[in-house]
Amino acid sequence: MSTLGEQLKTFNQDIRQQIPAEVLDIIDGATDDLKTRKLEDNSLKTGQTAPEFSLPNHKGETRSLSGLLSTSPIVLTFYRGGWCPYCNLELAALQKALARIEQTGAKLIAISPELPDHSLTTIEKHSLEFEVLSDQGGNVQKLFGLEFQLPEVLRPVYEGFGFDIPTHNGNGTFALPVPATYIIDQSGIVRYHFVDVDYTKRAEPEVIIQKLKEMTVD
């Protein structure tokens, strides 16, 4: 069985063959620009305390970080939206790993800036059995130091792909989170983090499970 990283790499190679060179230059240039801004340096990291938050899930029910941590550690993953094929591959891989994640005693939670209705569509599309929270307005992705604005040069490119980010976000903005995954223990301390401005890279489920197992023997 291929890893998530292998699936992402194969998909990326295949899709790039279908995109004109001049468009690839725009996409790659925007990613390089994000790297020079060193967004990862300002994001929440291992050893730090996760900020408290409350967000609605896809059913409109409010979930708070403290409430979630009252019963178990959590794996918290930020993704850009159901319109993003790389995010969809990640969510599908996490669903496949869900039973093993839960066997460690942890709970998996996903967050995106999309409206709850769009989150529900994503849940149904991938038969997800974990909660997806709606960070409309991006307050939580800001708290975690993950928010950035999709560069203006990329906006017509994404629109050409059929990605209507302002409508999905429901607030007319192009604010997105850098894809990130955190393991947060019940005291609120980050025990593992993965943050990468390259949207084709995601935390590997096997690594997440291994880190969770290591926590149980600390």
mmCIF file of C-alpha atoms in Angstrom:
data_model
loop_
_atom_site.group_PDB
_atom_site.id
_atom_site.type_symbol
_atom_site.label_atom_id
_atom_site.label_comp_id
_atom_site.label_asym_id
_atom_site.label_seq_id
_atom_site.Cartn_x
_atom_site.Cartn_y
_atom_site.Cartn_z
ATOM 1 C CA MET A 1 0.000 0.000 0.000
ATOM 2 C CA SER A 2 1.412 3.382 -0.972
ATOM 3 C CA THR A 3 2.010 6.067 1.629
ATOM 4 C CA LEU A 4 0.212 9.400 1.577
ATOM 5 C CA GLY A 5 3.456 11.023 0.492
ATOM 6 C CA GLU A 6 3.719 8.650 -2.471
ATOM 7 C CA GLN A 7 0.096 9.282 -3.449
ATOM 8 C CA LEU A 8 0.604 13.038 -3.310
ATOM 9 C CA LYS A 9 3.802 12.838 -5.337
ATOM 10 C CA THR A 10 2.184 10.687 -8.028
ATOM 11 C CA PHE A 11 -0.871 12.920 -8.234
ATOM 12 C CA ASN A 12 1.280 16.034 -8.406
ATOM 13 C CA GLN A 13 3.413 14.593 -11.199
ATOM 14 C CA ASP A 14 0.329 13.593 -13.177
ATOM 15 C CA ILE A 15 -1.499 16.901 -12.770
ATOM 16 C CA ARG A 16 1.547 18.977 -13.642
ATOM 17 C CA GLN A 17 1.715 17.248 -17.017
ATOM 18 C CA GLN A 18 -1.746 18.648 -17.777
ATOM 19 C CA ILE A 19 -0.970 22.259 -16.834
ATOM 20 C CA PRO A 20 0.676 24.708 -19.274
ATOM 21 C CA ALA A 21 4.268 25.645 -18.458
ATOM 22 C CA GLU A 22 3.449 29.323 -18.025
ATOM 23 C CA VAL A 23 0.778 28.459 -15.447
ATOM 24 C CA LEU A 24 3.174 26.139 -13.599
ATOM 25 C CA ASP A 25 5.641 29.020 -13.403
ATOM 26 C CA ILE A 26 2.991 31.143 -11.670
ATOM 27 C CA ILE A 27 2.091 28.354 -9.237
ATOM 28 C CA ASP A 28 5.698 27.521 -8.404
ATOM 29 C CA GLY A 29 6.609 31.188 -8.062
ATOM 30 C CA ALA A 30 3.813 31.747 -5.560
ATOM 31 C CA THR A 31 4.956 28.757 -3.481
ATOM 32 C CA ASP A 32 8.549 30.004 -3.538
ATOM 33 C CA ASP A 33 7.332 33.427 -2.393
ATOM 34 C CA LEU A 34 5.532 31.854 0.561
ATOM 35 C CA LYS A 35 8.729 30.008 1.484
ATOM 36 C CA THR A 36 10.716 33.239 1.550
ATOM 37 C CA ARG A 37 8.148 34.708 3.945
ATOM 38 C CA LYS A 38 8.975 31.873 6.390
ATOM 39 C CA LEU A 39 5.408 31.452 7.601
ATOM 40 C CA GLU A 40 6.427 28.271 9.401
ATOM 41 C CA ASP A 41 8.655 30.314 11.716
ATOM 42 C CA ASN A 42 5.621 32.141 13.119
ATOM 43 C CA SER A 43 3.367 29.104 13.447
ATOM 44 C CA LEU A 44 2.628 27.109 16.582
ATOM 45 C CA LYS A 45 5.320 24.526 17.298
ATOM 46 C CA THR A 46 6.064 21.459 19.385
ATOM 47 C CA GLY A 47 6.377 22.307 23.064
ATOM 48 C CA GLN A 48 4.081 25.328 22.926
ATOM 49 C CA THR A 49 0.583 25.596 24.394
ATOM 50 C CA ALA A 50 -2.253 25.388 21.886
ATOM 51 C CA PRO A 51 -4.611 28.391 21.985
ATOM 52 C CA GLU A 52 -8.165 27.866 23.172
ATOM 53 C CA PHE A 53 -10.861 28.056 20.503
ATOM 54 C CA SER A 54 -14.495 27.230 19.813
ATOM 55 C CA LEU A 55 -15.821 26.348 16.357
ATOM 56 C CA PRO A 56 -18.963 24.783 14.891
ATOM 57 C CA ASN A 57 -18.806 21.342 13.363
ATOM 58 C CA HIS A 58 -20.597 20.350 10.152
ATOM 59 C CA LYS A 59 -23.832 19.953 12.152
ATOM 60 C CA GLY A 60 -23.592 23.401 13.708
ATOM 61 C CA GLU A 61 -22.598 21.995 17.113
ATOM 62 C CA THR A 62 -19.899 23.966 18.938
ATOM 63 C CA ARG A 63 -16.656 22.253 19.819
ATOM 64 C CA SER A 64 -13.984 23.843 22.016
ATOM 65 C CA LEU A 65 -10.372 22.782 22.339
ATOM 66 C CA SER A 66 -10.676 22.417 26.108
ATOM 67 C CA GLY A 67 -13.826 20.338 25.696
ATOM 68 C CA LEU A 68 -12.163 18.038 23.188
ATOM 69 C CA LEU A 69 -9.080 17.637 25.376
ATOM 70 C CA SER A 70 -11.186 16.815 28.429
ATOM 71 C CA THR A 71 -11.640 13.275 27.111
ATOM 72 C CA SER A 72 -8.511 12.566 25.053
ATOM 73 C CA PRO A 73 -5.475 13.961 23.241
ATOM 74 C CA ILE A 74 -6.335 15.199 19.774
ATOM 75 C CA VAL A 75 -4.825 15.143 16.336
ATOM 76 C CA LEU A 76 -5.736 18.475 14.763
ATOM 77 C CA THR A 77 -5.267 18.911 11.027
ATOM 78 C CA PHE A 78 -5.811 22.131 9.071
ATOM 79 C CA TYR A 79 -6.695 21.803 5.394
ATOM 80 C CA ARG A 80 -7.486 24.379 2.721
ATOM 81 C CA GLY A 81 -10.890 23.109 1.618
ATOM 82 C CA GLY A 82 -12.816 20.372 -0.131
ATOM 83 C CA TRP A 83 -11.987 22.024 -3.461
ATOM 84 C CA CYS A 84 -8.295 21.116 -2.976
ATOM 85 C CA PRO A 85 -7.411 17.673 -4.427
ATOM 86 C CA TYR A 86 -4.309 17.397 -2.237
ATOM 87 C CA CYS A 87 -6.469 18.005 0.849
ATOM 88 C CA ASN A 88 -8.889 15.333 -0.317
ATOM 89 C CA LEU A 89 -6.083 12.802 -0.612
ATOM 90 C CA GLU A 90 -4.967 13.713 2.900
ATOM 91 C CA LEU A 91 -8.454 13.404 4.380
ATOM 92 C CA ALA A 92 -8.986 10.030 2.707
ATOM 93 C CA ALA A 93 -5.663 8.775 4.091
ATOM 94 C CA LEU A 94 -6.549 9.988 7.583
ATOM 95 C CA GLN A 95 -9.904 8.218 7.370
ATOM 96 C CA LYS A 96 -8.114 4.972 6.496
ATOM 97 C CA ALA A 97 -5.844 5.464 9.513
ATOM 98 C CA LEU A 98 -8.649 6.582 11.844
ATOM 99 C CA ALA A 99 -9.141 3.282 13.662
ATOM 100 C CA ARG A 100 -5.427 3.045 14.458
ATOM 101 C CA ILE A 101 -5.340 6.677 15.573
ATOM 102 C CA GLU A 102 -8.273 6.069 17.912
ATOM 103 C CA GLN A 103 -6.662 2.877 19.241
ATOM 104 C CA THR A 104 -3.962 5.088 20.775
ATOM 105 C CA GLY A 105 -6.672 6.905 22.730
ATOM 106 C CA ALA A 106 -6.602 10.047 20.578
ATOM 107 C CA LYS A 107 -9.348 11.797 18.642
ATOM 108 C CA LEU A 108 -8.965 13.181 15.106
ATOM 109 C CA ILE A 109 -10.364 16.621 14.263
ATOM 110 C CA ALA A 110 -10.049 18.536 10.979
ATOM 111 C CA ILE A 111 -10.422 22.296 10.484
ATOM 112 C CA SER A 112 -10.964 24.287 7.305
ATOM 113 C CA PRO A 113 -12.087 27.878 6.634
ATOM 114 C CA GLU A 114 -15.037 26.607 4.611
ATOM 115 C CA LEU A 115 -18.676 27.063 5.481
ATOM 116 C CA PRO A 116 -20.224 24.109 7.378
ATOM 117 C CA ASP A 117 -22.282 23.125 4.313
ATOM 118 C CA HIS A 118 -19.115 22.667 2.276
ATOM 119 C CA SER A 119 -17.521 20.725 5.129
ATOM 120 C CA LEU A 120 -20.545 18.445 5.173
ATOM 121 C CA THR A 121 -20.167 17.860 1.434
ATOM 122 C CA THR A 122 -16.528 16.868 1.999
ATOM 123 C CA ILE A 123 -17.514 14.515 4.823
ATOM 124 C CA GLU A 124 -20.136 12.816 2.688
ATOM 125 C CA LYS A 125 -17.869 12.598 -0.353
ATOM 126 C CA HIS A 126 -15.143 10.758 1.554
ATOM 127 C CA SER A 127 -17.343 9.005 4.137
ATOM 128 C CA LEU A 128 -15.361 10.669 6.914
ATOM 129 C CA GLU A 129 -16.028 9.429 10.417
ATOM 130 C CA PHE A 130 -14.256 12.265 12.231
ATOM 131 C CA GLU A 131 -15.465 15.786 12.883
ATOM 132 C CA VAL A 132 -14.698 18.684 10.578
ATOM 133 C CA LEU A 133 -14.871 22.148 12.139
ATOM 134 C CA SER A 134 -15.607 25.335 10.220
ATOM 135 C CA ASP A 135 -13.161 28.180 10.854
ATOM 136 C CA GLN A 136 -15.167 30.752 8.919
ATOM 137 C CA GLY A 137 -13.341 34.054 9.168
ATOM 138 C CA GLY A 138 -10.060 32.261 9.861
ATOM 139 C CA ASN A 139 -9.749 33.193 13.543
ATOM 140 C CA VAL A 140 -8.288 29.833 14.573
ATOM 141 C CA GLN A 141 -5.860 29.548 11.668
ATOM 142 C CA LYS A 142 -4.655 33.010 12.713
ATOM 143 C CA LEU A 143 -4.222 31.896 16.330
ATOM 144 C CA PHE A 144 -2.062 29.002 15.143
ATOM 145 C CA GLY A 145 -0.011 31.326 12.916
ATOM 146 C CA LEU A 146 -1.082 29.521 9.744
ATOM 147 C CA GLU A 147 -3.105 32.071 7.797
ATOM 148 C CA PHE A 148 -2.020 33.587 4.517
ATOM 149 C CA GLN A 149 -3.797 35.276 1.630
ATOM 150 C CA LEU A 150 -3.785 33.453 -1.679
ATOM 151 C CA PRO A 151 -1.477 35.623 -3.843
ATOM 152 C CA GLU A 152 -3.303 37.794 -6.345
ATOM 153 C CA VAL A 153 -1.326 36.279 -9.208
ATOM 154 C CA LEU A 154 -2.759 32.864 -8.311
ATOM 155 C CA ARG A 155 -6.400 33.905 -8.026
ATOM 156 C CA PRO A 156 -7.251 33.821 -11.756
ATOM 157 C CA VAL A 157 -5.341 30.531 -12.039
ATOM 158 C CA TYR A 158 -7.439 28.956 -9.294
ATOM 159 C CA GLU A 159 -10.608 30.400 -10.787
ATOM 160 C CA GLY A 160 -9.634 28.780 -14.079
ATOM 161 C CA PHE A 161 -9.402 25.459 -12.249
ATOM 162 C CA GLY A 162 -12.934 26.033 -10.920
ATOM 163 C CA PHE A 163 -11.803 26.779 -7.360
ATOM 164 C CA ASP A 164 -14.123 29.489 -6.004
ATOM 165 C CA ILE A 165 -12.430 30.104 -2.673
ATOM 166 C CA PRO A 166 -14.387 33.225 -1.591
ATOM 167 C CA THR A 167 -17.680 31.364 -2.039
ATOM 168 C CA HIS A 168 -16.426 28.280 -0.198
ATOM 169 C CA ASN A 169 -15.158 30.461 2.654
ATOM 170 C CA GLY A 170 -18.419 32.385 2.693
ATOM 171 C CA ASN A 171 -16.782 35.713 3.476
ATOM 172 C CA GLY A 172 -15.468 36.881 0.122
ATOM 173 C CA THR A 173 -11.820 36.435 1.097
ATOM 174 C CA PHE A 174 -8.891 34.385 -0.173
ATOM 175 C CA ALA A 175 -7.611 33.605 3.332
ATOM 176 C CA LEU A 176 -6.311 30.045 3.688
ATOM 177 C CA PRO A 177 -4.341 28.044 6.245
ATOM 178 C CA VAL A 178 -0.922 26.621 5.526
ATOM 179 C CA PRO A 179 -1.603 22.856 5.644
ATOM 180 C CA ALA A 180 -0.658 21.712 9.139
ATOM 181 C CA THR A 181 -1.141 18.880 11.606
ATOM 182 C CA TYR A 182 -0.746 18.974 15.383
ATOM 183 C CA ILE A 183 -0.846 16.397 18.154
ATOM 184 C CA ILE A 184 -2.028 18.102 21.342
ATOM 185 C CA ASP A 185 -1.926 16.319 24.692
ATOM 186 C CA GLN A 186 -4.604 16.689 27.354
ATOM 187 C CA SER A 187 -2.689 19.461 29.101
ATOM 188 C CA GLY A 188 -2.871 21.492 25.888
ATOM 189 C CA ILE A 189 0.789 21.110 24.950
ATOM 190 C CA VAL A 190 1.733 20.477 21.312
ATOM 191 C CA ARG A 191 3.627 17.196 21.188
ATOM 192 C CA TYR A 192 4.125 17.090 17.409
ATOM 193 C CA HIS A 193 3.666 19.555 14.590
ATOM 194 C CA PHE A 194 3.875 19.475 10.813
ATOM 195 C CA VAL A 195 3.656 22.777 8.934
ATOM 196 C CA ASP A 196 4.666 23.214 5.281
ATOM 197 C CA VAL A 197 3.795 26.061 2.897
ATOM 198 C CA ASP A 198 4.175 23.575 0.038
ATOM 199 C CA TYR A 199 0.548 22.434 -0.255
ATOM 200 C CA THR A 200 1.658 19.188 -1.935
ATOM 201 C CA LYS A 201 3.237 18.036 1.355
ATOM 202 C CA ARG A 202 1.218 16.682 4.292
ATOM 203 C CA ALA A 203 1.847 14.874 7.574
ATOM 204 C CA GLU A 204 2.168 11.142 7.073
ATOM 205 C CA PRO A 205 -0.487 9.141 8.985
ATOM 206 C CA GLU A 206 2.104 6.542 9.973
ATOM 207 C CA VAL A 207 4.229 9.255 11.580
ATOM 208 C CA ILE A 208 1.192 10.594 13.439
ATOM 209 C CA ILE A 209 0.394 7.132 14.795
ATOM 210 C CA GLN A 210 3.993 6.552 15.849
ATOM 211 C CA LYS A 211 4.111 9.884 17.700
ATOM 212 C CA LEU A 212 0.850 9.033 19.463
ATOM 213 C CA LYS A 213 2.245 5.649 20.535
ATOM 214 C CA GLU A 214 5.349 7.336 21.904
ATOM 215 C CA MET A 215 3.140 9.597 24.015
ATOM 216 C CA THR A 216 1.487 6.618 25.681
ATOM 217 C CA VAL A 217 4.816 5.362 27.035
ATOM 218 C CA ASP A 218 6.196 8.733 28.176
#
